[in-house]
Amino acid sequence: MPSQRNGTKAVASKKKSTPPISSQIGSDSLTSPEAQVLVGQLLTLLEEKAPEGIPLLNQLISILQPNPQEIVESEKRSRSIIISGMPEAEKELTASQRQAHTELSVTKMLDALEIETKPVEINRMGTLTGGKVRIIKCVFSSQKYFLEAIRKARLLRQIPGFDTVYIRRSMTKAEREKDRELRRQARELNEKEFGGEKVYVVYRDRVVKACDIPNLKVSNSKNL
């Protein structure tokens, strides 16, 4: 009997030595009350059956919790556009003169589209090299202006001086690679089925026929 009491004390001591999960991770890492309940249940099970698994639980939660930098970058992308095809100032000009030229060009484009706002950031992306026009990243103060710019982008085809300028949303590297692959597929289909005529296009992360887009818009609006 004494040996059993000693064994019980040893087990109890082992359980007490396991640090509570609340002391290892902050409550902010649990994104909802439901998540806190599930983690609590899992913690209880680990304490009783496998206390050595608690550090692994801590590591898992640490991996799953949001990255503040990614949150900030995602929010910024949600109000940013990428402009391609905008003529660039001569390389011989000073850096400040080239920047002023870029800002003025974007301002004129926004005027042409009747978008009444002043972007918070306008920058050419990449290194200046001869013979290659760099894209422009334009960050708005609100997603409202981003949506307006995306909605009116097609009008540039009809505006003299901007008919070779294109607007798209800002994307992550993975999104750009996916978009590039979809556009490659669209080009191949156009070449194979229509002799290069632009029939297939990329719409909402899908390759579709341009003539089907109005019906897709109606279908999407009904599903909202």
Coordinates of C-alpha atoms in Angstrom, one line a residue:
M1 CA 0.0 0.0 0.0
P2 CA 2.7 2.6 0.8
S3 CA 4.2 2.0 -2.6
Q4 CA 0.9 2.8 -4.3
R5 CA 0.6 6.1 -2.4
N6 CA 4.1 7.0 -3.5
G7 CA 3.2 6.2 -7.1
T8 CA 0.0 8.3 -6.9
K9 CA 2.1 11.2 -5.5
A10 CA 4.6 10.9 -8.4
V11 CA 1.8 11.1 -11.0
A12 CA 0.2 14.0 -9.2
S13 CA 3.6 15.7 -9.1
K14 CA 4.1 15.1 -12.8
K15 CA 0.8 16.7 -13.6
K16 CA 1.5 19.7 -11.5
S17 CA 4.8 20.2 -13.2
T18 CA 3.1 20.7 -16.5
P19 CA 2.8 24.4 -17.2
P20 CA -0.7 25.6 -18.1
I21 CA -1.2 26.6 -21.7
S22 CA -2.3 30.0 -20.7
S23 CA 1.1 30.7 -19.3
Q24 CA 2.8 29.8 -22.6
I25 CA 0.6 31.5 -25.2
G26 CA -1.5 34.7 -25.1
S27 CA -5.3 34.6 -25.3
D28 CA -5.0 36.8 -28.4
S29 CA -3.7 33.8 -30.4
L30 CA -7.1 32.1 -30.0
T31 CA -9.3 33.7 -32.6
S32 CA -12.7 32.8 -31.2
P33 CA -14.5 31.5 -28.1
E34 CA -15.1 28.3 -29.9
A35 CA -11.4 27.9 -30.5
Q36 CA -10.6 28.6 -26.9
V37 CA -13.1 25.8 -25.8
L38 CA -11.5 23.3 -28.2
V39 CA -8.0 24.2 -27.1
G40 CA -9.1 23.9 -23.5
Q41 CA -10.6 20.4 -24.1
L42 CA -7.5 19.3 -25.9
L43 CA -5.3 20.6 -23.1
T44 CA -7.3 18.7 -20.5
L45 CA -6.9 15.5 -22.5
L46 CA -3.1 16.0 -22.9
E47 CA -2.6 16.7 -19.2
E48 CA -4.4 13.5 -18.4
K49 CA -3.1 11.2 -21.1
A50 CA 0.1 12.7 -22.6
P51 CA 1.4 15.9 -20.9
E52 CA 4.5 15.7 -23.1
G53 CA 2.3 16.7 -26.0
I54 CA 1.5 20.2 -24.6
P55 CA 4.6 21.8 -26.1
L56 CA 3.6 20.5 -29.5
L57 CA 0.2 22.1 -29.0
N58 CA 1.9 25.4 -28.1
Q59 CA 3.9 25.2 -31.3
L60 CA 0.8 24.4 -33.4
I61 CA -1.0 27.5 -32.0
S62 CA 2.0 29.6 -32.6
I63 CA 2.1 28.5 -36.3
L64 CA -1.6 29.1 -36.8
Q65 CA -1.9 32.5 -35.2
P66 CA -2.1 35.4 -37.7
N67 CA 1.1 37.2 -38.8
P68 CA 0.7 41.0 -38.1
Q69 CA 2.9 41.9 -41.1
E70 CA 0.8 39.7 -43.4
I71 CA -2.4 41.3 -42.1
V72 CA -1.1 44.8 -42.8
E73 CA 0.2 43.9 -46.3
S74 CA -3.1 42.2 -47.1
E75 CA -5.1 45.3 -46.1
K76 CA -2.8 47.5 -48.2
R77 CA -3.2 45.2 -51.2
S78 CA -7.0 45.5 -50.9
R79 CA -6.7 49.2 -51.8
S80 CA -3.9 49.0 -54.3
I81 CA -3.8 48.8 -58.1
I82 CA -1.0 47.9 -60.5
I83 CA -0.7 50.1 -63.6
S84 CA 1.1 48.8 -66.7
G85 CA 1.9 50.4 -70.0
M86 CA 2.2 54.0 -68.6
P87 CA 5.0 55.8 -70.5
E88 CA 8.1 56.4 -68.3
A89 CA 10.2 59.6 -68.1
E90 CA 13.6 59.7 -69.8
K91 CA 16.4 58.0 -67.9
E92 CA 18.5 61.2 -68.1
L93 CA 16.2 63.0 -65.7
T94 CA 16.8 63.1 -62.0
A95 CA 15.1 60.7 -59.7
S96 CA 12.8 63.3 -58.3
Q97 CA 11.9 64.5 -61.8
R98 CA 11.0 60.9 -62.9
Q99 CA 8.9 60.5 -59.7
A100 CA 7.1 63.7 -60.4
H101 CA 6.4 62.6 -64.0
T102 CA 5.0 59.3 -62.7
E103 CA 2.8 61.0 -60.2
L104 CA 1.5 63.4 -62.8
S105 CA 0.8 60.6 -65.2
V106 CA -1.3 58.7 -62.6
T107 CA -3.1 61.9 -61.7
K108 CA -4.0 62.5 -65.3
M109 CA -5.3 58.9 -65.6
L110 CA -7.5 59.3 -62.6
D111 CA -8.8 62.6 -64.0
A112 CA -9.7 60.8 -67.2
L113 CA -11.6 58.2 -65.3
E114 CA -13.3 60.8 -63.1
I115 CA -11.9 59.3 -59.9
E116 CA -11.8 62.1 -57.4
T117 CA -9.0 61.1 -54.9
K118 CA -5.3 61.6 -54.2
P119 CA -3.4 58.3 -53.9
V120 CA -1.3 57.9 -50.7
E121 CA 1.5 56.1 -52.6
I122 CA 2.6 56.1 -56.3
N123 CA 5.8 54.2 -57.1
R124 CA 7.5 52.6 -60.1
M125 CA 8.3 48.9 -59.3
G126 CA 11.7 47.4 -60.1
T127 CA 15.0 48.8 -61.3
L128 CA 15.2 51.4 -64.1
T129 CA 16.6 49.8 -67.2
G130 CA 16.6 51.1 -70.8
G131 CA 13.9 50.0 -73.2
K132 CA 11.6 48.6 -70.5
V133 CA 8.7 50.5 -68.9
R134 CA 8.2 49.6 -65.3
I135 CA 4.8 49.0 -63.7
I136 CA 3.4 51.4 -61.2
K137 CA 1.9 50.6 -57.8
C138 CA -0.8 53.0 -56.7
V139 CA -2.1 52.8 -53.2
F140 CA -5.4 54.6 -52.4
S141 CA -6.6 55.8 -49.0
S142 CA -9.7 53.7 -49.1
Q143 CA -10.9 50.5 -50.8
K144 CA -13.7 52.6 -52.3
Y145 CA -11.3 54.2 -54.8
F146 CA -9.7 50.9 -55.6
L147 CA -13.0 49.3 -56.5
E148 CA -13.9 52.4 -58.6
A149 CA -10.6 52.2 -60.5
I150 CA -11.0 48.4 -61.2
R151 CA -14.6 49.0 -62.3
K152 CA -13.6 51.8 -64.7
A153 CA -10.4 50.3 -66.0
R154 CA -12.0 49.1 -69.2
L155 CA -12.8 52.7 -70.1
L156 CA -9.1 53.4 -70.7
R157 CA -9.4 51.5 -74.1
Q158 CA -11.6 54.4 -75.3
I159 CA -9.5 57.3 -73.9
P160 CA -6.8 58.8 -76.2
G161 CA -3.4 58.6 -74.6
F162 CA -4.4 55.8 -72.2
D163 CA -5.5 53.1 -74.7
T164 CA -2.4 51.1 -74.0
V165 CA -2.6 51.4 -70.2
Y166 CA -3.9 48.6 -68.1
I167 CA -5.1 48.4 -64.5
R168 CA -5.2 45.3 -62.3
R169 CA -5.4 44.6 -58.6
S170 CA -2.2 44.1 -56.6
M171 CA -1.5 40.5 -55.9
T172 CA 0.8 38.2 -53.9
K173 CA 3.5 36.2 -55.6
A174 CA 1.4 33.1 -55.5
E175 CA -1.6 34.9 -56.9
R176 CA 0.5 36.4 -59.7
E177 CA 1.8 32.9 -60.6
K178 CA -1.7 31.6 -60.7
D179 CA -2.9 34.5 -62.8
R180 CA 0.0 34.1 -65.2
E181 CA -0.8 30.4 -65.7
L182 CA -4.5 31.1 -66.3
R183 CA -3.6 33.7 -68.9
R184 CA -1.3 31.2 -70.6
Q185 CA -4.2 28.8 -70.8
A186 CA -6.4 31.4 -72.2
R187 CA -3.9 32.3 -74.9
E188 CA -3.4 28.6 -75.9
L189 CA -7.2 28.1 -76.2
N190 CA -7.5 31.3 -78.3
E191 CA -4.7 30.1 -80.6
K192 CA -6.0 26.6 -80.9
E193 CA -9.7 27.3 -81.3
F194 CA -10.0 30.8 -82.7
G195 CA -6.7 31.5 -84.5
G196 CA -5.5 33.9 -81.9
E197 CA -8.7 35.9 -81.6
K198 CA -9.3 37.0 -78.0
V199 CA -12.3 34.9 -77.1
Y200 CA -11.2 33.3 -73.9
V201 CA -10.2 35.6 -71.0
V202 CA -9.4 35.3 -67.3
Y203 CA -12.4 36.3 -65.1
R204 CA -12.5 35.8 -61.3
D205 CA -9.7 33.3 -61.3
R206 CA -11.2 31.3 -64.1
V207 CA -10.7 31.0 -67.9
V208 CA -14.1 31.8 -69.5
K209 CA -15.4 33.1 -72.8
A210 CA -15.7 36.9 -72.7
C211 CA -19.3 36.7 -74.0
D212 CA -20.2 34.6 -70.9
I213 CA -19.1 37.3 -68.4
P214 CA -22.5 39.2 -68.3
N215 CA -24.3 36.0 -67.4
L216 CA -21.6 35.1 -64.8
K217 CA -22.1 38.5 -63.2
V218 CA -25.8 38.0 -62.9
S219 CA -25.3 34.6 -61.4
N220 CA -22.7 35.9 -58.9
S221 CA -25.1 38.7 -57.9
K222 CA -27.9 36.2 -57.2
N223 CA -25.6 34.2 -55.0
L224 CA -24.6 37.1 -52.8

